[in-house]
Amino acid sequence: MTREASRLEFLGEMAGGLAHEVKNPLSTMRLQLELMQEDFRADPASTIARRNLPKIEQLLKETRRLEEIVHEFLKVARGHDLKLAALDLAHFLEELVEFVRPEAERAGVTLRLSLRNDLGTPLIDENYMHRALLNLVQNAVAACVPKGGGDVIVEAGRDHKAIGIAVIDTGVGIAEGARERIFRAYFTTKPGGTGMGLPMAKRIIEEHGGYITFDTLEGQGTRFMILLPARADEGLSQIVLHGEREERPAIDPKEVTAQVNAVLSSGDQAIRKKKGKK
């Protein structure tokens, strides 16, 4: 391990420890504020209640927000114990899209799923991958809201080496000044957001040995692209990875984009062959 890697690991451990130490006092503060809130609500017409209840409710709101930030930070900092098991990826994506569909319909967004070919049953931690992809799809829906609606498409395909997944929206796009910071912890463009959703999604995908990147046009939309190893079941019921990222070579984001496009294109070719088209 290089000196820089060792330093970053140490800082990560320190940050995780600090967040854990902050978590308990925050919980105590919240509980005490909730008790005070109950006391004042018992006699809301009193002068002291009318003067202090709004302040307590504001403090409670901020305390809960801090608790959420600490909770999300700890999930990212600690890493995840992945339980990799054979997953019917097509069915998994179908369920994910149906889960988000009511939210999309309320926002005037048309949500579609495009499966380019048979995705097989790669080894994936279903719970954590659901969390990562759910964040991406919900973000895509939210990006269309300022435009009064739009389209979100989830595409997926597979070749013998890799699985490609793309989440595409016709929303507002990502501003140029935000693009380099989009995966940084605590950075958010959403009101009330914690800025932990995309960093968490990125970490989960990398822990699976995968890559994530995006391209965007401000005012026109964004496409997030995920490249995952097409890990075969190989007769194994489950593999557990204890909070460690798989060893994977560094790949330029443009290469990730090219590989995802290639995987999705190979899926299109397979469909055409299956239909008897040249």
Short mmCIF file of C-alpha atoms in Angstrom, two decimals:
data_model
loop_
_atom_site.label_atom_id
_atom_site.label_comp_id
_atom_site.label_asym_id
_atom_site.label_seq_id
_atom_site.Cartn_x
_atom_site.Cartn_y
_atom_site.Cartn_z
CA MET A 1 0.00 0.00 0.00
CA THR A 2 1.34 3.42 -0.96
CA ARG A 3 1.75 6.24 1.58
CA GLU A 4 -1.18 8.13 0.01
CA ALA A 5 -3.44 5.06 0.09
CA SER A 6 -2.48 4.44 3.71
CA ARG A 7 -3.22 8.06 4.59
CA LEU A 8 -6.63 7.92 2.92
CA GLU A 9 -7.47 4.66 4.68
CA PHE A 10 -6.51 6.23 8.03
CA LEU A 11 -8.61 9.33 7.33
CA GLY A 12 -11.54 7.12 6.34
CA GLU A 13 -11.29 5.21 9.60
CA MET A 14 -11.08 8.45 11.58
CA ALA A 15 -14.08 9.92 9.79
CA GLY A 16 -16.09 6.75 10.37
CA GLY A 17 -15.18 6.78 14.06
CA LEU A 18 -16.09 10.45 14.39
CA ALA A 19 -19.47 9.89 12.72
CA HIS A 20 -20.16 7.00 15.10
CA GLU A 21 -19.31 9.18 18.11
CA VAL A 22 -21.62 11.95 16.85
CA LYS A 23 -24.51 9.54 16.23
CA ASN A 24 -25.34 8.78 19.89
CA PRO A 25 -25.41 12.41 21.16
CA LEU A 26 -27.60 13.34 18.19
CA SER A 27 -30.07 10.61 19.15
CA THR A 28 -30.15 11.90 22.73
CA MET A 29 -30.76 15.46 21.51
CA ARG A 30 -33.59 14.33 19.28
CA LEU A 31 -35.30 12.37 22.06
CA GLN A 32 -35.08 15.31 24.48
CA LEU A 33 -36.47 17.70 21.86
CA GLU A 34 -39.34 15.30 21.17
CA LEU A 35 -40.18 15.22 24.89
CA MET A 36 -40.14 19.02 25.03
CA GLN A 37 -42.35 19.13 21.94
CA GLU A 38 -44.89 16.84 23.65
CA ASP A 39 -44.89 19.01 26.78
CA PHE A 40 -45.56 22.21 24.83
CA ARG A 41 -48.24 20.56 22.68
CA ALA A 42 -50.11 19.65 25.86
CA ASP A 43 -50.81 23.37 26.35
CA PRO A 44 -50.28 24.97 22.92
CA ALA A 45 -52.14 28.17 23.83
CA SER A 46 -49.71 29.11 26.58
CA THR A 47 -47.30 31.98 25.94
CA ILE A 48 -44.21 29.81 26.45
CA ALA A 49 -45.53 27.15 24.06
CA ARG A 50 -46.39 29.66 21.32
CA ARG A 51 -42.95 31.22 21.70
CA ASN A 52 -40.87 28.03 21.81
CA LEU A 53 -42.76 25.30 19.92
CA PRO A 54 -41.77 26.59 16.43
CA LYS A 55 -38.11 26.77 17.54
CA ILE A 56 -38.21 23.21 18.89
CA GLU A 57 -39.81 21.91 15.70
CA GLN A 58 -37.10 23.59 13.62
CA LEU A 59 -34.39 22.09 15.84
CA LEU A 60 -36.02 18.67 15.51
CA LYS A 61 -36.10 18.97 11.74
CA GLU A 62 -32.38 19.83 11.59
CA THR A 63 -31.44 17.14 14.12
CA ARG A 64 -33.25 14.47 12.10
CA ARG A 65 -31.54 15.71 8.94
CA LEU A 66 -28.13 15.41 10.65
CA GLU A 67 -29.00 11.91 11.85
CA GLU A 68 -29.84 10.92 8.28
CA ILE A 69 -26.56 12.36 6.99
CA VAL A 70 -24.55 10.49 9.65
CA HIS A 71 -26.48 7.27 8.94
CA GLU A 72 -25.83 7.52 5.20
CA PHE A 73 -22.17 8.44 5.75
CA LEU A 74 -21.60 5.38 7.94
CA LYS A 75 -23.15 3.12 5.30
CA VAL A 76 -20.71 4.48 2.72
CA ALA A 77 -17.64 4.64 4.99
CA ARG A 78 -17.94 1.12 6.39
CA GLY A 79 -18.42 -0.61 3.08
CA HIS A 80 -20.88 -3.44 2.68
CA ASP A 81 -20.75 -7.16 3.40
CA LEU A 82 -21.92 -8.29 -0.02
CA LYS A 83 -23.81 -11.57 -0.23
CA LEU A 84 -23.43 -12.45 -3.88
CA ALA A 85 -26.01 -14.91 -5.10
CA ALA A 86 -27.39 -15.91 -8.51
CA LEU A 87 -29.94 -13.25 -9.42
CA ASP A 88 -32.52 -13.29 -12.21
CA LEU A 89 -31.45 -9.85 -13.38
CA ALA A 90 -34.30 -9.32 -15.85
CA HIS A 91 -36.93 -10.03 -13.19
CA PHE A 92 -35.02 -7.87 -10.70
CA LEU A 93 -35.08 -4.89 -13.09
CA GLU A 94 -38.76 -5.44 -13.92
CA GLU A 95 -39.65 -5.31 -10.22
CA LEU A 96 -37.48 -2.24 -9.69
CA VAL A 97 -39.19 -0.35 -12.51
CA GLU A 98 -42.65 -1.33 -11.25
CA PHE A 99 -41.69 -0.15 -7.76
CA VAL A 100 -40.83 3.34 -9.08
CA ARG A 101 -43.68 3.55 -11.62
CA PRO A 102 -46.32 5.11 -9.27
CA GLU A 103 -43.83 7.83 -8.30
CA ALA A 104 -43.03 8.44 -11.98
CA GLU A 105 -46.71 8.63 -12.97
CA ARG A 106 -47.41 11.20 -10.25
CA ALA A 107 -44.58 13.30 -11.71
CA GLY A 108 -45.87 12.99 -15.27
CA VAL A 109 -42.89 10.82 -16.26
CA THR A 110 -43.13 7.84 -18.61
CA LEU A 111 -40.93 5.04 -17.24
CA ARG A 112 -39.86 2.20 -19.53
CA LEU A 113 -37.62 -0.86 -19.36
CA SER A 114 -35.70 -2.14 -22.39
CA LEU A 115 -34.04 -5.55 -22.01
CA ARG A 116 -31.76 -6.07 -25.01
CA ASN A 117 -31.22 -9.81 -24.52
CA ASP A 118 -31.18 -12.59 -21.91
CA LEU A 119 -29.40 -11.13 -18.88
CA GLY A 120 -28.88 -14.49 -17.20
CA THR A 121 -28.37 -14.98 -13.46
CA PRO A 122 -25.12 -13.21 -12.47
CA LEU A 123 -23.86 -13.20 -8.89
CA ILE A 124 -25.11 -9.97 -7.32
CA ASP A 125 -26.12 -8.78 -3.85
CA GLU A 126 -29.80 -8.12 -4.55
CA ASN A 127 -30.47 -5.77 -1.62
CA TYR A 128 -27.50 -3.49 -2.18
CA MET A 129 -27.85 -3.41 -5.97
CA HIS A 130 -31.53 -2.54 -5.52
CA ARG A 131 -30.49 0.38 -3.33
CA ALA A 132 -27.95 1.61 -5.89
CA LEU A 133 -30.20 1.35 -8.96
CA LEU A 134 -33.25 2.68 -7.12
CA ASN A 135 -31.29 5.83 -6.34
CA LEU A 136 -30.39 6.27 -10.02
CA VAL A 137 -33.92 5.71 -11.29
CA GLN A 138 -35.51 7.98 -8.68
CA ASN A 139 -32.95 10.68 -9.48
CA ALA A 140 -33.82 10.32 -13.16
CA VAL A 141 -37.52 10.80 -12.41
CA ALA A 142 -36.76 13.81 -10.18
CA ALA A 143 -34.67 15.38 -12.97
CA CYS A 144 -37.79 15.47 -15.19
CA VAL A 145 -40.01 17.19 -12.62
CA PRO A 146 -38.81 20.78 -13.30
CA LYS A 147 -39.78 20.28 -16.96
CA GLY A 148 -43.28 19.11 -16.02
CA GLY A 149 -42.57 15.49 -16.98
CA GLY A 150 -40.51 13.52 -19.46
CA ASP A 151 -39.18 10.05 -20.16
CA VAL A 152 -36.96 7.68 -18.19
CA ILE A 153 -35.66 4.51 -19.81
CA VAL A 154 -33.74 1.72 -18.08
CA GLU A 155 -31.78 -0.33 -20.61
CA ALA A 156 -29.83 -3.51 -19.94
CA GLY A 157 -27.89 -6.02 -21.98
CA ARG A 158 -25.20 -8.66 -21.62
CA ASP A 159 -22.39 -10.25 -23.56
CA HIS A 160 -20.03 -13.04 -22.51
CA LYS A 161 -17.87 -10.69 -20.42
CA ALA A 162 -20.02 -7.91 -19.04
CA ILE A 163 -23.44 -6.55 -18.20
CA GLY A 164 -24.33 -3.04 -19.30
CA ILE A 165 -27.10 -1.01 -17.63
CA ALA A 166 -28.10 2.51 -18.62
CA VAL A 167 -30.54 4.85 -16.86
CA ILE A 168 -31.57 7.59 -19.28
CA ASP A 169 -33.76 10.63 -18.61
CA THR A 170 -34.95 13.62 -20.61
CA GLY A 171 -34.73 15.92 -17.61
CA VAL A 172 -32.84 19.10 -16.88
CA GLY A 173 -29.37 17.59 -17.18
CA ILE A 174 -26.42 18.27 -14.89
CA ALA A 175 -24.93 21.77 -14.84
CA GLU A 176 -21.33 21.95 -16.02
CA GLY A 177 -20.11 23.20 -12.63
CA ALA A 178 -21.63 20.21 -10.85
CA ARG A 179 -20.34 17.40 -13.07
CA GLU A 180 -16.97 16.86 -11.41
CA ARG A 181 -18.57 16.78 -7.96
CA ILE A 182 -21.57 14.58 -8.68
CA PHE A 183 -20.12 11.51 -6.92
CA ARG A 184 -18.66 13.44 -3.96
CA ALA A 185 -20.16 12.90 -0.52
CA TYR A 186 -22.50 15.68 0.67
CA PHE A 187 -22.72 17.32 -2.74
CA THR A 188 -26.33 17.61 -3.88
CA THR A 189 -28.37 19.69 -6.30
CA LYS A 190 -31.69 18.61 -4.75
CA PRO A 191 -33.37 20.67 -2.00
CA GLY A 192 -33.27 18.63 1.19
CA GLY A 193 -30.92 16.03 -0.29
CA THR A 194 -28.14 14.51 1.83
CA GLY A 195 -25.63 14.21 -1.01
CA MET A 196 -24.98 10.56 -0.10
CA GLY A 197 -27.14 8.72 -2.64
CA LEU A 198 -24.79 8.77 -5.63
CA PRO A 199 -21.60 8.16 -3.61
CA MET A 200 -23.32 5.15 -2.02
CA ALA A 201 -24.50 3.87 -5.41
CA LYS A 202 -20.99 4.27 -6.84
CA ARG A 203 -19.41 2.40 -3.94
CA ILE A 204 -21.89 -0.50 -4.19
CA ILE A 205 -21.25 -0.84 -7.93
CA GLU A 206 -17.47 -0.72 -7.43
CA GLU A 207 -17.70 -3.30 -4.63
CA HIS A 208 -19.32 -5.57 -7.22
CA GLY A 209 -16.25 -5.08 -9.42
CA GLY A 210 -18.10 -2.66 -11.66
CA TYR A 211 -17.88 0.89 -12.96
CA ILE A 212 -20.27 3.82 -13.26
CA THR A 213 -20.08 6.98 -15.35
CA PHE A 214 -22.47 9.41 -17.02
CA ASP A 215 -22.92 11.83 -19.87
CA THR A 216 -25.28 14.77 -19.83
CA LEU A 217 -26.54 17.75 -21.79
CA GLU A 218 -27.85 20.61 -19.70
CA GLY A 219 -31.52 21.16 -20.43
CA GLN A 220 -31.83 17.89 -22.39
CA GLY A 221 -31.12 15.01 -20.05
CA THR A 222 -28.61 12.59 -18.55
CA ARG A 223 -27.53 8.99 -19.04
CA PHE A 224 -25.88 7.04 -16.22
CA MET A 225 -24.04 3.92 -17.41
CA ILE A 226 -23.05 0.91 -15.33
CA LEU A 227 -20.65 -1.84 -16.36
CA LEU A 228 -20.71 -5.03 -14.25
CA PRO A 229 -18.83 -8.31 -14.62
CA ALA A 230 -21.05 -11.04 -16.06
CA ARG A 231 -20.14 -13.32 -13.20
CA ALA A 232 -21.58 -16.80 -13.72
CA ASP A 233 -23.20 -18.81 -10.96
CA GLU A 234 -20.67 -21.65 -11.39
CA GLY A 235 -22.64 -23.84 -8.97
CA LEU A 236 -22.05 -21.52 -6.02
CA SER A 237 -25.07 -20.64 -3.89
CA GLN A 238 -23.46 -17.58 -2.35
CA ILE A 239 -20.20 -15.64 -2.00
CA VAL A 240 -19.67 -13.16 0.84
CA LEU A 241 -17.37 -10.16 0.35
CA HIS A 242 -16.75 -8.37 3.64
CA GLY A 243 -16.81 -4.65 2.86
CA GLU A 244 -14.02 -4.84 0.29
CA ARG A 245 -13.99 -3.62 -3.26
CA GLU A 246 -13.03 -6.19 -5.83
CA GLU A 247 -9.70 -5.76 -7.54
CA ARG A 248 -10.39 -4.05 -10.86
CA PRO A 249 -8.20 -2.15 -13.29
CA ALA A 250 -8.72 1.59 -13.66
CA ILE A 251 -10.76 2.43 -16.75
CA ASP A 252 -11.26 5.84 -18.30
CA PRO A 253 -14.93 6.94 -18.12
CA LYS A 254 -15.00 7.16 -21.93
CA GLU A 255 -13.98 3.51 -22.10
CA VAL A 256 -16.77 2.59 -19.67
CA THR A 257 -19.24 4.41 -21.93
CA ALA A 258 -17.86 2.62 -25.00
CA GLN A 259 -18.09 -0.79 -23.31
CA VAL A 260 -21.66 -0.22 -22.10
CA ASN A 261 -22.66 0.89 -25.61
CA ALA A 262 -21.00 -2.20 -27.05
CA VAL A 263 -22.80 -4.53 -24.65
CA LEU A 264 -26.18 -2.94 -25.36
CA SER A 265 -25.49 -3.04 -29.10
CA SER A 266 -24.60 -6.73 -28.94
CA GLY A 267 -27.97 -7.25 -27.28
CA ASP A 268 -29.69 -5.51 -30.20
CA GLN A 269 -27.83 -7.79 -32.63
CA ALA A 270 -28.93 -10.85 -30.68
CA ILE A 271 -32.56 -9.70 -30.86
CA ARG A 272 -32.30 -9.15 -34.62
CA LYS A 273 -30.80 -12.63 -35.12
CA LYS A 274 -33.54 -14.18 -32.98
CA LYS A 275 -36.18 -12.47 -35.15
CA GLY A 276 -34.45 -13.71 -38.30
CA LYS A 277 -33.35 -10.26 -39.43
CA LYS A 278 -29.99 -9.52 -40.98
#
